mmCIF file of C-alpha atoms in Angstrom:
data_model
loop_
_atom_site.group_PDB
_atom_site.id
_atom_site.type_symbol
_atom_site.label_atom_id
_atom_site.label_comp_id
_atom_site.label_asym_id
_atom_site.label_seq_id
_atom_site.Cartn_x
_atom_site.Cartn_y
_atom_site.Cartn_z
ATOM 1 C CA UNK C 1 9.895 14.973 14.810
ATOM 2 C CA UNK C 2 6.867 14.558 12.507
ATOM 3 C CA UNK C 3 9.012 14.493 9.382
ATOM 4 C CA UNK C 4 11.827 12.286 10.689
ATOM 5 C CA UNK C 5 11.850 9.202 8.476
ATOM 6 C CA UNK C 6 11.404 5.793 10.122
ATOM 7 C CA UNK C 7 13.067 2.685 8.710
ATOM 8 C CA UNK C 8 10.498 0.352 10.312
ATOM 9 C CA UNK C 9 6.788 -0.068 9.752
ATOM 10 C CA UNK C 10 4.591 1.472 12.446
ATOM 11 C CA UNK C 11 2.048 -0.268 14.649
ATOM 12 C CA UNK C 12 -1.528 0.871 15.177
ATOM 13 C CA UNK C 13 -0.286 2.622 18.323
ATOM 14 C CA UNK C 14 2.628 4.464 16.673
ATOM 15 C CA UNK C 15 1.047 5.315 13.286
ATOM 16 C CA UNK C 16 0.069 8.889 12.505
ATOM 17 C CA UNK C 17 -3.653 9.611 13.018
ATOM 18 C CA UNK C 18 -4.451 10.884 9.517
ATOM 19 C CA UNK C 19 -7.888 12.340 8.796
ATOM 20 C CA UNK C 20 -11.423 11.375 7.915
ATOM 21 C CA UNK C 21 -11.667 13.380 4.695
ATOM 22 C CA UNK C 22 -10.082 12.283 1.415
ATOM 23 C CA UNK C 23 -7.329 14.413 -0.096
ATOM 24 C CA UNK C 24 -8.192 16.589 -3.081
ATOM 25 C CA UNK C 25 -6.951 15.030 -6.322
ATOM 26 C CA UNK C 26 -7.444 15.169 -10.091
ATOM 27 C CA UNK C 27 -10.864 14.160 -11.393
ATOM 28 C CA UNK C 28 -9.571 12.930 -14.758
ATOM 29 C CA UNK C 29 -6.269 11.455 -15.837
ATOM 30 C CA UNK C 30 -3.919 14.024 -17.364
ATOM 31 C CA UNK C 31 -2.990 11.723 -20.272
ATOM 32 C CA UNK C 32 -6.072 9.613 -21.043
ATOM 33 C CA UNK C 33 -8.735 12.006 -19.785
ATOM 34 C CA UNK C 34 -10.546 9.089 -18.159
ATOM 35 C CA UNK C 35 -11.963 9.495 -14.623
ATOM 36 C CA UNK C 36 -9.556 8.452 -11.883
ATOM 37 C CA UNK C 37 -12.293 7.269 -9.532
ATOM 38 C CA UNK C 38 -14.682 5.868 -12.123
ATOM 39 C CA UNK C 39 -17.141 4.855 -13.196
ATOM 40 C CA UNK C 40 -15.060 2.294 -15.076
ATOM 41 C CA UNK C 41 -16.289 0.339 -18.127
ATOM 42 C CA UNK C 42 -18.053 -2.943 -17.469
ATOM 43 C CA UNK C 43 -15.758 -5.943 -17.446
ATOM 44 C CA UNK C 44 -12.618 -3.954 -16.663
ATOM 45 C CA UNK C 45 -10.384 -5.063 -13.786
ATOM 46 C CA UNK C 46 -8.097 -3.370 -11.271
ATOM 47 C CA UNK C 47 -4.541 -4.081 -10.108
ATOM 48 C CA UNK C 48 -2.367 -2.332 -7.516
ATOM 49 C CA UNK C 49 1.451 -2.271 -7.660
ATOM 50 C CA UNK C 50 4.215 -0.679 -5.593
ATOM 51 C CA UNK C 51 7.615 -0.408 -7.309
ATOM 52 C CA UNK C 52 9.258 2.619 -5.725
ATOM 53 C CA UNK C 53 8.501 6.252 -6.590
ATOM 54 C CA UNK C 54 5.022 6.225 -8.097
ATOM 55 C CA UNK C 55 5.806 8.925 -10.669
ATOM 56 C CA UNK C 56 7.805 6.580 -12.884
ATOM 57 C CA UNK C 57 5.664 3.562 -12.079
ATOM 58 C CA UNK C 58 2.501 5.279 -13.241
ATOM 59 C CA UNK C 59 4.068 6.167 -16.598
ATOM 60 C CA UNK C 60 5.105 2.545 -17.156
ATOM 61 C CA UNK C 61 1.523 1.366 -16.793
ATOM 62 C CA UNK C 62 -0.362 4.168 -18.549
ATOM 63 C CA UNK C 63 1.822 3.432 -21.605
ATOM 64 C CA UNK C 64 0.605 -0.165 -21.918
ATOM 65 C CA UNK C 65 -2.116 -1.023 -24.457
ATOM 66 C CA UNK C 66 -5.283 -2.079 -22.672
ATOM 67 C CA UNK C 67 -4.710 0.100 -19.605
ATOM 68 C CA UNK C 68 -7.695 2.451 -19.332
ATOM 69 C CA UNK C 69 -6.623 4.670 -16.441
ATOM 70 C CA UNK C 70 -3.923 4.797 -13.776
ATOM 71 C CA UNK C 71 -3.599 6.739 -10.552
ATOM 72 C CA UNK C 72 -0.924 7.347 -7.936
ATOM 73 C CA UNK C 73 -1.807 6.563 -4.348
ATOM 74 C CA UNK C 74 -0.964 5.047 -0.994
ATOM 75 C CA UNK C 75 -1.775 1.537 0.213
ATOM 76 C CA UNK C 76 -0.610 -1.183 2.577
ATOM 77 C CA UNK C 77 -0.609 1.022 5.664
ATOM 78 C CA UNK C 78 -2.586 2.172 8.678
ATOM 79 C CA UNK C 79 -3.105 5.952 8.594
ATOM 80 C CA UNK C 80 -6.361 7.011 6.866
ATOM 81 C CA UNK C 81 -6.070 9.554 4.044
ATOM 82 C CA UNK C 82 -2.342 10.225 4.524
ATOM 83 C CA UNK C 83 -0.554 13.135 2.902
ATOM 84 C CA UNK C 84 2.613 12.669 0.891
ATOM 85 C CA UNK C 85 4.652 14.331 3.639
ATOM 86 C CA UNK C 86 3.184 11.970 6.222
ATOM 87 C CA UNK C 87 3.878 8.839 4.187
ATOM 88 C CA UNK C 88 7.485 9.954 3.675
ATOM 89 C CA UNK C 89 8.050 9.763 7.434
ATOM 90 C CA UNK C 90 7.371 6.024 7.336
ATOM 91 C CA UNK C 91 4.849 6.467 10.132
ATOM 92 C CA UNK C 92 1.725 5.749 8.091
ATOM 93 C CA UNK C 93 2.788 2.246 6.998
ATOM 94 C CA UNK C 94 1.896 2.914 3.371
ATOM 95 C CA UNK C 95 3.928 2.340 0.275
ATOM 96 C CA UNK C 96 3.634 4.445 -2.871
ATOM 97 C CA UNK C 97 1.494 2.493 -5.316
ATOM 98 C CA UNK C 98 -0.216 2.816 -8.672
ATOM 99 C CA UNK C 99 -3.759 1.618 -9.286
ATOM 100 C CA UNK C 100 -4.212 0.231 -12.794
ATOM 101 C CA UNK C 101 -7.646 -0.173 -14.387
ATOM 102 C CA UNK C 102 -7.368 -2.389 -17.453
ATOM 103 C CA UNK C 103 -9.307 -4.262 -20.106
ATOM 104 C CA UNK C 104 -8.503 -7.977 -19.600
ATOM 105 C CA UNK C 105 -9.480 -8.646 -23.220
ATOM 106 C CA UNK C 106 -6.544 -6.499 -24.343
ATOM 107 C CA UNK C 107 -3.953 -6.988 -21.584
ATOM 108 C CA UNK C 108 -3.936 -9.754 -18.986
ATOM 109 C CA UNK C 109 -3.024 -9.601 -15.323
ATOM 110 C CA UNK C 110 -0.051 -11.836 -16.165
ATOM 111 C CA UNK C 111 1.222 -9.225 -18.619
ATOM 112 C CA UNK C 112 0.898 -6.539 -15.952
ATOM 113 C CA UNK C 113 2.847 -8.760 -13.551
ATOM 114 C CA UNK C 114 5.565 -9.176 -16.173
ATOM 115 C CA UNK C 115 5.837 -5.384 -16.480
ATOM 116 C CA UNK C 116 5.909 -5.131 -12.684
ATOM 117 C CA UNK C 117 8.778 -7.573 -12.169
ATOM 118 C CA UNK C 118 10.913 -6.375 -15.083
ATOM 119 C CA UNK C 119 10.731 -2.644 -14.364
ATOM 120 C CA UNK C 120 12.115 -2.498 -10.829
ATOM 121 C CA UNK C 121 14.422 -4.449 -8.528
ATOM 122 C CA UNK C 122 12.217 -6.455 -6.143
ATOM 123 C CA UNK C 123 15.138 -7.642 -3.994
ATOM 124 C CA UNK C 124 15.961 -4.405 -2.168
ATOM 125 C CA UNK C 125 13.688 -4.495 0.881
ATOM 126 C CA UNK C 126 12.741 -1.029 2.145
ATOM 127 C CA UNK C 127 14.167 0.867 -0.797
ATOM 128 C CA UNK C 128 14.275 1.199 -4.565
ATOM 129 C CA UNK C 129 17.605 2.418 -5.869
ATOM 130 C CA UNK C 130 18.488 5.737 -4.270
ATOM 131 C CA UNK C 131 14.994 6.054 -2.762
ATOM 132 C CA UNK C 132 15.235 4.692 0.763
ATOM 133 C CA UNK C 133 12.389 4.067 3.190
ATOM 134 C CA UNK C 134 9.323 1.925 3.805
ATOM 135 C CA UNK C 135 7.271 3.904 1.271
ATOM 136 C CA UNK C 136 9.478 2.552 -1.530
ATOM 137 C CA UNK C 137 9.110 -1.144 -0.764
ATOM 138 C CA UNK C 138 8.030 -3.516 -3.527
ATOM 139 C CA UNK C 139 4.403 -4.635 -3.219
ATOM 140 C CA UNK C 140 1.527 -6.297 -5.025
ATOM 141 C CA UNK C 141 -1.866 -5.763 -3.433
ATOM 142 C CA UNK C 142 -4.372 -8.252 -4.815
ATOM 143 C CA UNK C 143 -8.097 -7.773 -5.351
ATOM 144 C CA UNK C 144 -9.203 -11.420 -5.324
ATOM 145 C CA UNK C 145 -7.981 -14.963 -4.759
ATOM 146 C CA UNK C 146 -7.103 -15.424 -8.435
ATOM 147 C CA UNK C 147 -4.804 -12.394 -8.430
ATOM 148 C CA UNK C 148 -3.202 -13.576 -5.180
ATOM 149 C CA UNK C 149 -2.418 -17.004 -6.623
ATOM 150 C CA UNK C 150 -1.171 -15.569 -9.913
ATOM 151 C CA UNK C 151 1.029 -12.992 -8.171
ATOM 152 C CA UNK C 152 2.592 -15.640 -5.918
ATOM 153 C CA UNK C 153 3.230 -17.963 -8.874
ATOM 154 C CA UNK C 154 4.832 -15.119 -10.819
ATOM 155 C CA UNK C 155 7.071 -14.306 -7.854
ATOM 156 C CA UNK C 156 8.291 -17.907 -7.741
ATOM 157 C CA UNK C 157 8.943 -17.926 -11.492
ATOM 158 C CA UNK C 158 10.842 -14.651 -11.334
ATOM 159 C CA UNK C 159 12.825 -15.768 -8.306
ATOM 160 C CA UNK C 160 14.044 -18.770 -10.275
ATOM 161 C CA UNK C 161 15.153 -16.445 -13.087
ATOM 162 C CA UNK C 162 16.861 -14.068 -10.647
ATOM 163 C CA UNK C 163 18.637 -16.927 -8.885
ATOM 164 C CA UNK C 164 19.895 -18.265 -12.206
ATOM 165 C CA UNK C 165 21.254 -14.792 -12.961
ATOM 166 C CA UNK C 166 23.037 -14.610 -9.603
ATOM 167 C CA UNK C 167 20.662 -12.021 -8.151
ATOM 168 C CA UNK C 168 19.180 -11.808 -4.655
ATOM 169 C CA UNK C 169 15.963 -12.880 -2.942
ATOM 170 C CA UNK C 170 12.657 -11.175 -3.705
ATOM 171 C CA UNK C 171 11.310 -9.101 -0.810
ATOM 172 C CA UNK C 172 8.042 -8.096 -2.499
ATOM 173 C CA UNK C 173 5.010 -7.889 -0.209
ATOM 174 C CA UNK C 174 2.084 -9.798 -1.777
ATOM 175 C CA UNK C 175 -1.116 -9.369 0.215
ATOM 176 C CA UNK C 176 -4.849 -8.777 -0.249
ATOM 177 C CA UNK C 177 -5.443 -5.086 -0.827
ATOM 178 C CA UNK C 178 -6.586 -2.890 2.005
ATOM 179 C CA UNK C 179 -7.930 0.602 1.457
ATOM 180 C CA UNK C 180 -6.408 2.600 -1.381
ATOM 181 C CA UNK C 181 -5.962 6.346 -0.899
ATOM 182 C CA UNK C 182 -5.539 8.633 -3.912
ATOM 183 C CA UNK C 183 -2.450 10.837 -3.770
ATOM 184 C CA UNK C 184 -2.613 14.599 -4.130
ATOM 185 C CA UNK C 185 -3.397 16.128 -7.527
ATOM 186 C CA UNK C 186 0.191 17.121 -8.307
ATOM 187 C CA UNK C 187 1.303 13.478 -8.146
ATOM 188 C CA UNK C 188 -1.250 12.298 -10.719
ATOM 189 C CA UNK C 189 0.243 11.906 -14.205
ATOM 190 C CA UNK C 190 3.347 13.600 -12.816
ATOM 191 C CA UNK C 191 5.792 12.769 -15.600
ATOM 192 C CA UNK C 192 3.332 13.929 -18.255
ATOM 193 C CA UNK C 193 2.820 17.205 -16.411
ATOM 194 C CA UNK C 194 6.580 17.454 -15.754
ATOM 195 C CA UNK C 195 8.430 15.736 -18.641
ATOM 196 C CA UNK C 196 11.839 16.448 -17.100
ATOM 197 C CA UNK C 197 10.753 15.208 -13.675
ATOM 198 C CA UNK C 198 12.532 12.618 -11.554
ATOM 199 C CA UNK C 199 12.102 8.948 -12.427
ATOM 200 C CA UNK C 200 14.023 6.486 -10.283
ATOM 201 C CA UNK C 201 12.609 3.343 -11.847
ATOM 202 C CA UNK C 202 15.014 0.728 -13.173
ATOM 203 C CA UNK C 203 14.867 -3.038 -13.590
ATOM 204 C CA UNK C 204 17.330 -5.858 -12.994
ATOM 205 C CA UNK C 205 17.701 -6.712 -16.672
ATOM 206 C CA UNK C 206 16.379 -10.217 -15.935
ATOM 207 C CA UNK C 207 13.409 -11.283 -18.083
ATOM 208 C CA UNK C 208 10.348 -12.539 -16.237
ATOM 209 C CA UNK C 209 9.322 -15.902 -17.728
ATOM 210 C CA UNK C 210 5.542 -15.359 -17.528
ATOM 211 C CA UNK C 211 2.935 -13.941 -19.871
ATOM 212 C CA UNK C 212 3.973 -12.606 -23.266
ATOM 213 C CA UNK C 213 6.317 -9.796 -24.171
ATOM 214 C CA UNK C 214 5.260 -6.406 -22.844
ATOM 215 C CA UNK C 215 6.947 -3.201 -23.949
ATOM 216 C CA UNK C 216 7.119 -0.857 -20.952
#
């Protein structure tokens, strides 16, 4: 029963217990060589996005100029230090996310939001394409009040664009970030380590009318 996937988010009573110790993961990013857990350069900022399978999402962001390091992880849930297998059951409450450490003098949070909205379909609820389950829900976890306000404004702008294009209603979860848990080492930089690996990421084709053009 442990690995039976749930379609609903767990409560504190039904969530898996997890563990006190962090999972082993890469020390440095496979592509950039920069440390996943820091220290990060002074003045750099952090963003956290969930857009479906984190393998493809991480590649989108590590390819952007101004992004210093990315990592795959789990956030938005209850279970401490969950494993990949546990999150896939839906009983940890987490979604697969990517943490992005960036230089705001080179790339702005608005530009990251533009890449976020345009590179997945944020209208699908608890799924992303063929990937079904709570771990694949669309999410923005904000690190301060400014990010929260900017993320909400970008959602409203993109919703207007989607509505004009005859698309559905955004289901993206936008909330202050809770604890972020680094995923196992084999998930980090996955599509660089495995160039022919699975990537289920795909956008709606609708341009997000915020920021400036970002090539993803």
